[in-house]
mmCIF file of C-alpha atoms and ligand atoms in Angstrom:
data_model
loop_
_atom_site.group_PDB
_atom_site.id
_atom_site.type_symbol
_atom_site.label_atom_id
_atom_site.label_comp_id
_atom_site.label_asym_id
_atom_site.label_seq_id
_atom_site.Cartn_x
_atom_site.Cartn_y
_atom_site.Cartn_z
ATOM 1 C CA UNK A 338 121.618 -93.227 14.880
ATOM 2 C CA UNK A 339 119.716 -94.630 11.764
ATOM 3 C CA UNK A 340 116.213 -94.382 11.211
ATOM 4 C CA UNK A 341 114.160 -96.594 13.740
ATOM 5 C CA UNK A 342 110.631 -97.482 12.016
ATOM 6 C CA UNK A 343 109.796 -99.787 14.870
ATOM 7 C CA UNK A 344 109.914 -96.697 17.261
ATOM 8 C CA UNK A 345 107.146 -95.219 15.201
ATOM 9 C CA UNK A 346 104.856 -98.051 15.756
ATOM 10 C CA UNK A 347 105.589 -98.063 19.422
ATOM 11 C CA UNK A 348 104.889 -94.229 19.746
ATOM 12 C CA UNK A 349 101.710 -94.776 17.887
ATOM 13 C CA UNK A 350 100.609 -97.354 20.404
ATOM 14 C CA UNK A 351 101.658 -94.891 23.183
ATOM 15 C CA UNK A 352 99.511 -92.310 21.788
ATOM 16 C CA UNK A 353 96.450 -94.825 21.470
ATOM 17 C CA UNK A 354 97.050 -95.665 25.245
ATOM 18 C CA UNK A 355 97.192 -92.051 26.176
ATOM 19 C CA UNK A 356 94.130 -90.495 24.075
ATOM 20 C CA UNK A 357 91.936 -93.444 23.164
ATOM 21 C CA UNK A 358 89.398 -95.642 24.976
ATOM 22 C CA UNK A 359 87.760 -98.969 24.349
ATOM 23 C CA UNK A 360 85.473 -97.043 21.519
ATOM 24 C CA UNK A 361 88.707 -95.515 19.510
ATOM 25 C CA UNK A 362 90.733 -92.563 19.320
ATOM 26 C CA UNK A 363 89.313 -89.538 21.098
ATOM 27 C CA UNK A 364 91.558 -86.585 19.914
ATOM 28 C CA UNK A 365 88.814 -84.371 18.740
ATOM 29 C CA UNK A 366 90.285 -80.907 17.753
ATOM 30 C CA UNK A 367 89.714 -78.053 20.387
ATOM 31 C CA UNK A 368 89.363 -80.564 23.477
ATOM 32 C CA UNK A 369 91.567 -81.445 26.346
ATOM 33 C CA UNK A 370 92.420 -84.859 24.874
ATOM 34 C CA UNK A 371 93.740 -83.133 21.819
ATOM 35 C CA UNK A 372 95.788 -80.750 23.826
ATOM 36 C CA UNK A 373 97.203 -83.768 25.765
ATOM 37 C CA UNK A 374 98.254 -85.181 22.517
ATOM 38 C CA UNK A 375 99.822 -81.948 21.310
ATOM 39 C CA UNK A 376 101.817 -81.799 24.682
ATOM 40 C CA UNK A 377 103.046 -85.392 24.262
ATOM 41 C CA UNK A 378 104.141 -84.533 20.785
ATOM 42 C CA UNK A 379 106.174 -81.547 22.161
ATOM 43 C CA UNK A 380 107.728 -84.001 24.571
ATOM 44 C CA UNK A 381 108.870 -86.376 21.845
ATOM 45 C CA UNK A 382 110.775 -83.604 20.015
ATOM 46 C CA UNK A 383 112.178 -82.017 23.108
ATOM 47 C CA UNK A 384 115.662 -83.508 22.987
ATOM 48 C CA UNK A 385 116.068 -82.317 19.384
ATOM 49 C CA UNK A 386 117.678 -79.072 18.300
ATOM 50 C CA UNK A 387 114.100 -77.900 16.761
ATOM 51 C CA UNK A 388 112.177 -74.687 17.398
ATOM 52 C CA UNK A 389 108.620 -75.230 18.335
ATOM 53 C CA UNK A 390 105.949 -72.660 17.791
ATOM 54 C CA UNK A 391 102.143 -72.668 17.389
ATOM 55 C CA UNK A 392 100.719 -70.456 14.579
ATOM 56 C CA UNK A 393 97.684 -68.124 14.459
ATOM 57 C CA UNK A 394 95.414 -71.077 13.396
ATOM 58 C CA UNK A 395 96.607 -73.469 16.028
ATOM 59 C CA UNK A 396 98.943 -75.459 13.862
ATOM 60 C CA UNK A 397 101.830 -76.788 15.692
ATOM 61 C CA UNK A 398 105.375 -76.541 13.908
ATOM 62 C CA UNK A 399 108.831 -77.733 14.642
ATOM 63 C CA UNK A 400 111.685 -76.223 12.713
ATOM 64 C CA UNK A 401 115.172 -77.719 12.302
ATOM 65 C CA UNK A 402 117.229 -74.872 10.692
ATOM 66 C CA UNK A 403 119.235 -75.786 7.771
ATOM 67 C CA UNK A 404 121.901 -74.043 5.755
ATOM 68 C CA UNK A 405 119.130 -72.344 3.703
ATOM 69 C CA UNK A 406 115.818 -70.883 4.832
ATOM 70 C CA UNK A 407 114.015 -72.703 1.953
ATOM 71 C CA UNK A 408 112.016 -75.394 3.661
ATOM 72 C CA UNK A 409 110.838 -78.851 3.302
ATOM 73 C CA UNK A 410 107.628 -79.503 5.242
ATOM 74 C CA UNK A 411 106.272 -82.800 6.365
ATOM 75 C CA UNK A 412 102.817 -82.789 7.751
ATOM 76 C CA UNK A 413 99.917 -84.501 9.422
ATOM 77 C CA UNK A 414 97.196 -84.062 11.948
ATOM 78 C CA UNK A 415 96.838 -85.374 15.571
ATOM 79 C CA UNK A 416 93.059 -84.553 15.738
ATOM 80 C CA UNK A 417 90.746 -87.623 15.199
ATOM 81 C CA UNK A 418 87.002 -88.072 14.667
ATOM 82 C CA UNK A 419 85.381 -89.392 17.905
ATOM 83 C CA UNK A 420 85.636 -93.051 18.194
ATOM 84 C CA UNK A 421 88.251 -92.959 15.506
ATOM 85 C CA UNK A 422 91.200 -95.010 14.268
ATOM 86 C CA UNK A 423 94.690 -94.906 15.750
ATOM 87 C CA UNK A 424 96.458 -94.060 12.497
ATOM 88 C CA UNK A 425 94.598 -91.423 10.487
ATOM 89 C CA UNK A 426 96.796 -88.304 10.630
ATOM 90 C CA UNK A 427 98.789 -89.556 13.729
ATOM 91 C CA UNK A 428 100.911 -91.970 11.540
ATOM 92 C CA UNK A 429 101.734 -88.840 9.270
ATOM 93 C CA UNK A 430 102.954 -86.932 12.261
ATOM 94 C CA UNK A 431 104.839 -89.769 14.131
ATOM 95 C CA UNK A 432 106.604 -90.915 10.846
ATOM 96 C CA UNK A 433 107.557 -87.240 10.404
ATOM 97 C CA UNK A 434 108.899 -87.183 13.968
ATOM 98 C CA UNK A 435 111.245 -90.123 13.090
ATOM 99 C CA UNK A 436 112.280 -88.591 9.722
ATOM 100 C CA UNK A 437 113.193 -85.328 11.609
ATOM 101 C CA UNK A 438 115.175 -87.321 14.199
ATOM 102 C CA UNK A 439 117.315 -89.064 11.484
ATOM 103 C CA UNK A 440 117.840 -85.698 9.509
ATOM 104 C CA UNK A 441 118.957 -83.936 12.910
ATOM 105 C CA UNK A 442 121.371 -86.679 13.737
ATOM 106 C CA UNK A 443 122.998 -86.474 10.318
ATOM 107 C CA UNK A 444 124.041 -82.714 11.035
ATOM 108 C CA UNK A 445 122.771 -79.406 9.518
ATOM 109 C CA UNK A 446 120.770 -80.253 6.669
ATOM 110 C CA UNK A 447 121.245 -78.025 3.542
ATOM 111 C CA UNK A 448 117.699 -76.720 3.625
ATOM 112 C CA UNK A 449 115.415 -76.346 6.566
ATOM 113 C CA UNK A 450 113.168 -79.147 7.546
ATOM 114 C CA UNK A 451 109.859 -78.445 9.378
ATOM 115 C CA UNK A 452 107.078 -80.873 10.784
ATOM 116 C CA UNK A 453 103.652 -79.375 11.005
ATOM 117 C CA UNK A 454 100.838 -80.966 12.996
ATOM 118 C CA UNK A 455 97.842 -79.212 11.383
ATOM 119 C CA UNK A 456 94.892 -78.146 13.599
ATOM 120 C CA UNK A 457 91.494 -79.650 13.114
ATOM 121 C CA UNK A 458 91.741 -81.524 9.942
ATOM 122 C CA UNK A 459 88.719 -83.645 10.727
ATOM 123 C CA UNK A 460 86.356 -81.086 11.442
ATOM 124 C CA UNK A 461 84.579 -83.546 13.672
ATOM 125 C CA UNK A 462 83.221 -81.006 16.554
ATOM 126 C CA UNK A 463 82.264 -77.952 14.270
ATOM 127 C CA UNK A 464 81.780 -79.524 10.997
ATOM 128 C CA UNK A 465 84.452 -77.679 8.991
ATOM 129 C CA UNK A 466 87.397 -79.676 7.780
ATOM 130 C CA UNK A 467 91.033 -78.692 7.193
ATOM 131 C CA UNK A 468 90.762 -75.641 9.486
ATOM 132 C CA UNK A 469 94.421 -75.056 9.944
ATOM 133 C CA UNK A 470 95.813 -76.045 6.630
ATOM 134 C CA UNK A 471 93.274 -73.828 4.838
ATOM 135 C CA UNK A 472 94.231 -71.052 7.106
ATOM 136 C CA UNK A 473 97.859 -71.358 6.193
ATOM 137 C CA UNK A 474 97.202 -71.773 2.500
ATOM 138 C CA UNK A 475 94.951 -68.728 2.540
ATOM 139 C CA UNK A 476 91.925 -70.319 0.929
ATOM 140 C CA UNK A 477 89.733 -70.039 4.190
ATOM 141 C CA UNK A 478 87.051 -67.430 3.350
ATOM 142 C CA UNK A 479 84.167 -68.582 5.597
ATOM 143 C CA UNK A 480 85.265 -66.801 8.836
ATOM 144 C CA UNK A 481 81.915 -64.927 9.113
ATOM 145 C CA UNK A 482 79.963 -68.255 8.987
ATOM 146 C CA UNK A 483 82.478 -70.218 11.230
ATOM 147 C CA UNK A 484 81.925 -67.353 14.091
ATOM 148 C CA UNK A 485 78.312 -68.501 14.290
ATOM 149 C CA UNK A 486 78.959 -72.255 14.321
ATOM 150 C CA UNK A 487 78.323 -74.243 17.521
ATOM 151 C CA UNK A 488 79.125 -77.844 18.570
ATOM 152 C CA UNK A 489 76.478 -80.318 19.600
ATOM 153 C CA UNK A 490 76.179 -78.877 23.129
ATOM 154 C CA UNK A 491 75.737 -75.199 21.751
ATOM 155 C CA UNK A 492 79.293 -74.159 22.614
ATOM 156 C CA UNK A 493 80.361 -71.461 19.931
ATOM 157 C CA UNK A 494 83.295 -72.312 17.811
ATOM 158 C CA UNK A 495 84.746 -68.767 18.380
ATOM 159 C CA UNK A 496 84.840 -69.532 22.004
ATOM 160 C CA UNK A 497 86.371 -72.941 21.627
ATOM 161 C CA UNK A 498 89.091 -71.538 19.454
ATOM 162 C CA UNK A 499 89.811 -68.686 22.029
ATOM 163 C CA UNK A 500 90.251 -71.265 24.815
ATOM 164 C CA UNK A 501 92.840 -72.801 22.591
ATOM 165 C CA UNK A 502 94.705 -69.454 21.985
ATOM 166 C CA UNK A 503 93.292 -69.071 18.424
ATOM 167 C CA UNK A 504 91.680 -65.758 17.254
ATOM 168 C CA UNK A 505 89.464 -66.323 14.354
ATOM 169 C CA UNK A 506 90.273 -62.868 12.956
ATOM 170 C CA UNK A 507 93.876 -63.574 12.993
ATOM 171 C CA UNK A 508 93.700 -67.249 11.676
ATOM 172 C CA UNK A 509 94.760 -66.235 8.212
ATOM 173 C CA UNK A 510 97.970 -64.742 9.403
ATOM 174 C CA UNK A 511 99.124 -68.371 9.520
ATOM 175 C CA UNK A 512 99.874 -67.886 5.783
ATOM 176 C CA UNK A 513 103.285 -66.546 6.874
ATOM 177 C CA UNK A 514 104.284 -70.237 7.658
ATOM 178 C CA UNK A 515 104.249 -71.283 3.987
ATOM 179 C CA UNK A 516 106.559 -68.272 2.880
ATOM 180 C CA UNK A 517 109.823 -70.111 2.335
ATOM 181 C CA UNK A 518 108.330 -73.660 1.757
ATOM 182 C CA UNK A 519 109.456 -75.252 -1.343
ATOM 183 C CA UNK A 520 108.105 -78.803 -0.837
ATOM 184 C CA UNK A 521 105.468 -80.577 1.141
ATOM 185 C CA UNK A 522 105.232 -84.250 1.882
ATOM 186 C CA UNK A 523 102.455 -86.175 3.543
ATOM 187 C CA UNK A 524 102.260 -89.799 4.432
ATOM 188 C CA UNK A 525 98.597 -91.168 5.353
ATOM 189 C CA UNK A 526 96.742 -94.358 5.478
ATOM 190 C CA UNK A 527 94.772 -95.026 2.181
ATOM 191 C CA UNK A 528 91.321 -95.299 4.055
ATOM 192 C CA UNK A 529 90.212 -97.502 1.213
ATOM 193 C CA UNK A 530 90.685 -100.927 -0.282
ATOM 194 C CA UNK A 531 92.834 -100.393 -3.422
ATOM 195 C CA UNK A 532 96.406 -101.231 -2.168
ATOM 196 C CA UNK A 533 95.131 -104.139 -0.172
ATOM 197 C CA UNK A 534 93.423 -105.514 -3.121
ATOM 198 C CA UNK A 535 96.555 -105.201 -5.119
ATOM 199 C CA UNK A 536 98.732 -106.859 -2.392
ATOM 200 C CA UNK A 537 100.728 -103.662 -2.319
ATOM 201 C CA UNK A 538 102.035 -101.988 0.945
ATOM 202 C CA UNK A 539 102.620 -98.535 -0.489
ATOM 203 C CA UNK A 540 101.315 -96.138 -3.080
ATOM 204 C CA UNK A 541 101.951 -92.780 -4.632
ATOM 205 C CA UNK A 542 99.107 -90.408 -4.656
ATOM 206 C CA UNK A 543 98.560 -88.423 -7.743
ATOM 207 C CA UNK A 544 96.082 -85.784 -6.256
ATOM 208 C CA UNK A 545 92.734 -85.331 -4.680
ATOM 209 C CA UNK A 546 89.573 -85.780 -6.568
ATOM 210 C CA UNK A 547 87.465 -83.020 -7.751
ATOM 211 C CA UNK A 548 83.761 -83.159 -6.369
ATOM 212 C CA UNK A 549 80.591 -81.990 -7.835
ATOM 213 C CA UNK A 550 77.743 -82.278 -5.346
ATOM 214 C CA UNK A 551 74.078 -81.532 -6.370
ATOM 215 C CA UNK A 552 70.574 -81.599 -4.919
ATOM 216 C CA UNK A 553 68.247 -82.753 -7.589
ATOM 217 C CA UNK A 554 64.397 -82.411 -7.318
ATOM 218 C CA UNK A 555 61.910 -84.418 -9.496
ATOM 219 C CA UNK A 556 58.379 -82.999 -9.080
ATOM 220 C CA UNK A 557 55.386 -85.067 -10.409
ATOM 221 C CA UNK A 558 51.781 -85.232 -9.129
ATOM 222 C CA UNK A 559 50.545 -86.858 -5.682
ATOM 223 C CA UNK A 560 47.524 -89.171 -6.638
ATOM 224 C CA UNK A 561 45.654 -91.938 -4.984
ATOM 225 C CA UNK A 562 47.413 -95.272 -4.917
ATOM 226 C CA UNK A 563 44.208 -97.178 -5.528
ATOM 227 C CA UNK A 564 42.353 -95.009 -8.230
ATOM 228 C CA UNK A 565 45.073 -93.806 -10.526
ATOM 229 C CA UNK A 566 45.761 -96.209 -13.255
ATOM 230 C CA UNK A 567 49.648 -96.894 -13.948
ATOM 231 C CA UNK A 568 49.810 -95.210 -17.256
ATOM 232 C CA UNK A 569 48.221 -91.983 -15.802
ATOM 233 C CA UNK A 570 50.809 -91.434 -13.052
ATOM 234 C CA UNK A 571 53.400 -88.740 -12.756
ATOM 235 C CA UNK A 572 55.691 -90.627 -10.355
ATOM 236 C CA UNK A 573 58.633 -88.497 -9.280
ATOM 237 C CA UNK A 574 60.256 -91.440 -7.413
ATOM 238 C CA UNK A 575 60.257 -93.321 -10.689
ATOM 239 C CA UNK A 576 62.498 -90.902 -12.425
ATOM 240 C CA UNK A 577 64.765 -90.462 -9.365
ATOM 241 C CA UNK A 578 65.092 -94.223 -9.248
ATOM 242 C CA UNK A 579 66.098 -94.445 -12.901
ATOM 243 C CA UNK A 580 68.728 -91.851 -12.310
ATOM 244 C CA UNK A 581 69.946 -93.737 -9.253
ATOM 245 C CA UNK A 582 70.758 -96.777 -11.342
ATOM 246 C CA UNK A 583 72.161 -94.836 -14.274
ATOM 247 C CA UNK A 584 74.977 -92.992 -12.274
ATOM 248 C CA UNK A 585 76.548 -96.486 -11.939
ATOM 249 C CA UNK A 586 76.781 -96.781 -15.640
ATOM 250 C CA UNK A 587 78.141 -93.139 -15.811
ATOM 251 C CA UNK A 588 80.964 -94.072 -13.272
ATOM 252 C CA UNK A 589 81.713 -97.516 -15.136
ATOM 253 C CA UNK A 590 81.927 -95.927 -18.636
ATOM 254 C CA UNK A 591 84.070 -93.049 -17.329
ATOM 255 C CA UNK A 592 86.588 -95.298 -15.382
ATOM 256 C CA UNK A 593 89.790 -94.053 -14.098
ATOM 257 C CA UNK A 594 88.629 -94.144 -10.497
ATOM 258 C CA UNK A 595 85.347 -92.336 -11.188
ATOM 259 C CA UNK A 596 82.654 -92.577 -8.506
ATOM 260 C CA UNK A 597 79.136 -91.448 -8.317
ATOM 261 C CA UNK A 598 77.025 -91.710 -5.206
ATOM 262 C CA UNK A 599 73.399 -90.928 -4.578
ATOM 263 C CA UNK A 600 73.560 -90.883 -0.694
ATOM 264 C CA UNK A 601 69.924 -89.719 0.129
ATOM 265 C CA UNK A 602 66.365 -89.814 -1.235
ATOM 266 C CA UNK A 603 63.351 -88.075 0.459
ATOM 267 C CA UNK A 604 60.092 -88.455 -0.911
ATOM 268 C CA UNK A 605 56.816 -86.449 -0.442
ATOM 269 C CA UNK A 606 53.981 -87.069 0.688
ATOM 270 C CA UNK A 607 55.928 -90.259 1.672
ATOM 271 C CA UNK A 608 52.914 -92.466 2.364
ATOM 272 C CA UNK A 609 52.040 -95.751 0.936
ATOM 273 C CA UNK A 610 48.643 -94.669 -0.466
ATOM 274 C CA UNK A 611 50.148 -91.858 -2.703
ATOM 275 C CA UNK A 612 52.138 -91.750 -5.819
ATOM 276 C CA UNK A 613 55.202 -89.657 -4.863
ATOM 277 C CA UNK A 614 55.013 -86.071 -5.769
ATOM 278 C CA UNK A 615 58.472 -84.880 -5.137
ATOM 279 C CA UNK A 616 61.686 -86.890 -4.876
ATOM 280 C CA UNK A 617 64.664 -85.188 -3.602
ATOM 281 C CA UNK A 618 68.140 -86.806 -4.158
ATOM 282 C CA UNK A 619 71.582 -85.970 -3.403
ATOM 283 C CA UNK A 620 74.199 -86.811 -5.879
ATOM 284 C CA UNK A 621 78.139 -86.730 -5.364
ATOM 285 C CA UNK A 622 80.535 -87.180 -8.288
ATOM 286 C CA UNK A 623 84.290 -87.370 -8.171
ATOM 287 C CA UNK A 624 87.120 -87.600 -10.488
ATOM 288 C CA UNK A 625 90.859 -86.656 -10.683
ATOM 289 C CA UNK A 626 90.450 -84.737 -14.074
ATOM 290 C CA UNK A 627 88.330 -81.549 -14.106
ATOM 291 C CA UNK A 628 87.179 -81.963 -17.723
ATOM 292 C CA UNK A 629 86.077 -85.608 -17.155
ATOM 293 C CA UNK A 630 84.257 -84.631 -14.023
ATOM 294 C CA UNK A 631 82.470 -82.000 -15.969
ATOM 295 C CA UNK A 632 81.318 -84.665 -18.726
ATOM 296 C CA UNK A 633 80.185 -86.847 -15.894
ATOM 297 C CA UNK A 634 78.079 -84.096 -14.567
ATOM 298 C CA UNK A 635 76.704 -83.377 -18.043
ATOM 299 C CA UNK A 636 75.875 -86.863 -18.588
ATOM 300 C CA UNK A 637 73.918 -87.083 -15.304
ATOM 301 C CA UNK A 638 71.968 -83.994 -16.158
ATOM 302 C CA UNK A 639 71.056 -85.303 -19.621
ATOM 303 C CA UNK A 640 70.062 -88.545 -18.154
ATOM 304 C CA UNK A 641 67.843 -86.731 -15.636
ATOM 305 C CA UNK A 642 66.198 -84.791 -18.017
ATOM 306 C CA UNK A 643 65.419 -87.996 -20.071
ATOM 307 C CA UNK A 644 63.900 -89.869 -17.121
ATOM 308 C CA UNK A 645 61.957 -86.804 -16.235
ATOM 309 C CA UNK A 646 60.436 -86.742 -19.746
ATOM 310 C CA UNK A 647 59.859 -90.447 -19.638
ATOM 311 C CA UNK A 648 57.953 -90.182 -16.437
ATOM 312 C CA UNK A 649 56.136 -86.885 -17.170
ATOM 313 C CA UNK A 650 57.675 -85.091 -14.304
ATOM 314 C CA UNK A 651 59.695 -81.873 -13.826
ATOM 315 C CA UNK A 652 63.487 -81.854 -12.723
ATOM 316 C CA UNK A 653 65.568 -79.107 -11.101
ATOM 317 C CA UNK A 654 69.119 -79.251 -10.282
ATOM 318 C CA UNK A 655 71.063 -77.222 -7.570
ATOM 319 C CA UNK A 656 74.641 -77.324 -6.735
ATOM 320 C CA UNK A 657 75.395 -77.727 -3.026
ATOM 321 C CA UNK A 658 79.212 -77.680 -3.277
ATOM 322 C CA UNK A 659 82.110 -78.415 -5.597
ATOM 323 C CA UNK A 660 85.896 -78.295 -5.522
ATOM 324 C CA UNK A 661 88.308 -78.631 -8.381
ATOM 325 C CA UNK A 662 90.658 -81.782 -8.640
ATOM 326 C CA UNK A 663 94.015 -80.858 -6.930
ATOM 327 C CA UNK A 664 96.983 -82.495 -8.849
ATOM 328 C CA UNK A 665 100.201 -83.160 -6.879
ATOM 329 C CA UNK A 666 103.726 -82.113 -8.295
ATOM 330 C CA UNK A 667 105.043 -84.193 -11.105
ATOM 331 C CA UNK A 668 108.694 -84.198 -10.127
ATOM 332 C CA UNK A 669 107.752 -85.068 -6.606
ATOM 333 C CA UNK A 670 105.443 -88.006 -7.738
ATOM 334 C CA UNK A 671 108.664 -89.322 -9.570
ATOM 335 C CA UNK A 672 110.771 -89.073 -6.483
ATOM 336 C CA UNK A 673 107.875 -90.803 -4.536
ATOM 337 C CA UNK A 674 107.862 -93.604 -7.039
ATOM 338 C CA UNK A 675 111.363 -94.119 -6.782
ATOM 339 C CA UNK A 676 111.295 -94.165 -2.917
ATOM 340 C CA UNK A 677 108.436 -96.588 -2.677
ATOM 341 C CA UNK A 678 109.956 -98.923 -5.260
ATOM 342 C CA UNK A 679 113.440 -98.907 -3.324
ATOM 343 C CA UNK A 680 111.557 -99.807 -0.070
ATOM 344 C CA UNK A 681 108.709 -102.176 -1.194
ATOM 345 C CA UNK A 682 109.952 -103.347 -4.489
ATOM 346 C CA UNK A 683 106.962 -102.034 -6.532
ATOM 347 C CA UNK A 684 104.931 -98.838 -6.616
ATOM 348 C CA UNK A 685 101.510 -98.043 -7.720
ATOM 349 C CA UNK A 686 99.973 -94.382 -8.465
ATOM 350 C CA UNK A 687 96.384 -93.788 -7.272
ATOM 351 C CA UNK A 688 94.111 -90.908 -6.714
ATOM 352 C CA UNK A 689 92.788 -89.956 -3.322
ATOM 353 C CA UNK A 690 88.963 -89.838 -2.891
ATOM 354 C CA UNK A 691 89.236 -87.916 0.529
ATOM 355 C CA UNK A 692 90.621 -84.558 0.773
ATOM 356 C CA UNK A 693 93.623 -84.078 2.881
ATOM 357 C CA UNK A 694 95.599 -81.143 4.322
ATOM 358 C CA UNK A 695 98.193 -81.661 1.517
ATOM 359 C CA UNK A 696 95.504 -80.635 -1.083
ATOM 360 C CA UNK A 697 95.310 -77.195 0.777
ATOM 361 C CA UNK A 698 99.071 -76.741 0.703
ATOM 362 C CA UNK A 699 99.220 -77.718 -2.967
ATOM 363 C CA UNK A 700 96.340 -75.098 -3.486
ATOM 364 C CA UNK A 701 98.680 -72.610 -2.101
ATOM 365 C CA UNK A 702 101.099 -73.283 -4.966
ATOM 366 C CA UNK A 703 103.577 -75.401 -2.917
ATOM 367 C CA UNK A 704 104.867 -78.586 -4.904
ATOM 368 C CA UNK A 705 103.394 -81.303 -2.834
ATOM 369 C CA UNK A 706 102.972 -85.135 -2.983
ATOM 370 C CA UNK A 707 101.609 -87.897 -0.530
ATOM 371 C CA UNK A 708 102.357 -91.422 0.067
ATOM 372 C CA UNK A 709 99.416 -93.905 0.901
ATOM 373 C CA UNK A 710 100.133 -97.066 3.103
ATOM 374 C CA UNK A 711 97.693 -99.937 2.879
ATOM 375 C CA UNK A 712 94.519 -99.863 5.017
ATOM 376 C CA UNK A 713 93.356 -103.364 6.243
ATOM 377 C CA UNK A 714 89.665 -103.955 4.983
ATOM 378 C CA UNK A 715 89.822 -100.219 3.770
ATOM 379 C CA UNK A 716 88.575 -99.103 7.000
ATOM 380 C CA UNK A 717 88.956 -95.821 8.591
ATOM 381 C CA UNK A 718 87.146 -93.305 11.085
ATOM 382 C CA UNK A 719 86.385 -96.284 13.304
ATOM 383 C CA UNK A 720 88.403 -98.148 15.993
ATOM 384 C CA UNK A 721 88.679 -100.981 13.371
ATOM 385 C CA UNK A 722 91.080 -98.880 11.349
ATOM 386 C CA UNK A 723 94.355 -100.683 11.154
ATOM 387 C CA UNK A 724 97.696 -101.476 9.038
ATOM 388 C CA UNK A 725 99.941 -104.314 9.715
ATOM 389 C CA UNK A 726 102.955 -103.221 11.759
ATOM 390 C CA UNK A 727 105.361 -104.234 9.040
ATOM 391 C CA UNK A 728 103.712 -102.034 6.508
ATOM 392 C CA UNK A 729 103.708 -99.197 9.028
ATOM 393 C CA UNK A 730 107.468 -99.507 9.178
ATOM 394 C CA UNK A 731 107.842 -99.618 5.415
ATOM 395 C CA UNK A 732 105.785 -96.529 5.176
ATOM 396 C CA UNK A 733 108.230 -94.624 7.703
ATOM 397 C CA UNK A 734 111.274 -95.824 5.528
ATOM 398 C CA UNK A 735 109.426 -94.695 2.415
ATOM 399 C CA UNK A 736 108.758 -91.224 3.912
ATOM 400 C CA UNK A 737 112.493 -91.087 5.032
ATOM 401 C CA UNK A 738 113.804 -91.868 1.596
ATOM 402 C CA UNK A 739 111.428 -89.585 -0.071
ATOM 403 C CA UNK A 740 112.545 -86.727 2.279
ATOM 404 C CA UNK A 741 116.230 -87.528 1.543
ATOM 405 C CA UNK A 742 115.734 -87.505 -2.241
ATOM 406 C CA UNK A 743 113.704 -84.206 -1.943
ATOM 407 C CA UNK A 744 116.289 -82.448 0.247
ATOM 408 C CA UNK A 745 118.953 -83.548 -2.235
ATOM 409 C CA UNK A 746 116.978 -82.217 -5.094
ATOM 410 C CA UNK A 747 116.313 -78.917 -3.457
ATOM 411 C CA UNK A 748 119.870 -78.574 -2.359
ATOM 412 C CA UNK A 749 121.007 -79.039 -5.971
ATOM 413 C CA UNK A 750 118.579 -76.636 -7.467
HETATM 414 ZN ZN1 LIG B 1332 93.543 -87.857 8.103
#
């Protein structure tokens, strides 16, 4: 039987009925609803000749044995944020199901083909994203901290994991799953407005942005709002405000998708009758090229120092978090471009702002690529998240083409 992309759309609606409510998708990892979704997924693949297993980190694997144990993996995640969208993560998995059906019905493939539904991509309940994929890739190194984490109702993560058959001490054993994996493919909704604004259904993802995140504290002098002349002030907020505007220029001058966000500003004493003594701001900067990201940071630091001098205040930077850009595989990007062009007539290459499980797999050294399908209004992590059904169907076709091309390439080499 040929590929039936319409079946994927129907199954996604079925999943929405089963695990959502009027507020949106409720498949938060390590909950009963998530378990229900996983059991439903098993049922969808029960009639195929695939082996199912759940690894030490709670990732759900379906393996179609091929002539070689070298494996192509297609991945996604069934977990959602609370009140989430119906497509984020689930499209990837259900498109993978349809591709796996098509490959299985074509007979034994030359390489092994596996579908993985990663555990806890969103980190919605315990605040740690990419749990399952970072365990499989071996980059997880925060188990000691994870052990102490609790959810909003005080339940320890370690306990919630144990209830779902996961022992934190053994989670990294999931690394064995990537042993024979030679290619990884992931389809995802874009979760941003770029493809829609270009009028394109599909795009090829070049990689995920590197991120530099800093807390910057400007320190001046509190002084009476009535008795302190304007030219005698050491106003920390004035310096912070200049920087807040300057980062827009930094992003614009850098281009290539560069983004800078000042997401928070806290002032003290924070009363209307005093000049601001300390202004503490949070800056997030992202770019796909590591050197460019470093230059953006240097430019922001230089600007911060200049504004501090101008306002006669002190400035201190503290890094909160960073991650290097993760670039996807050149050869797979080429194949993905071909697949998208064949299916949609035109392709477009774009970076991903959000991180994805694919980034963890790529960090483990597995050649990886992602496809994006247009998101309406660029919305995600809300029940308003949506994509046109015809675009969903095109995305299943493109993933299938890409899988076929990748298998052909792997079989030849
Ligand atoms: Zn996702």
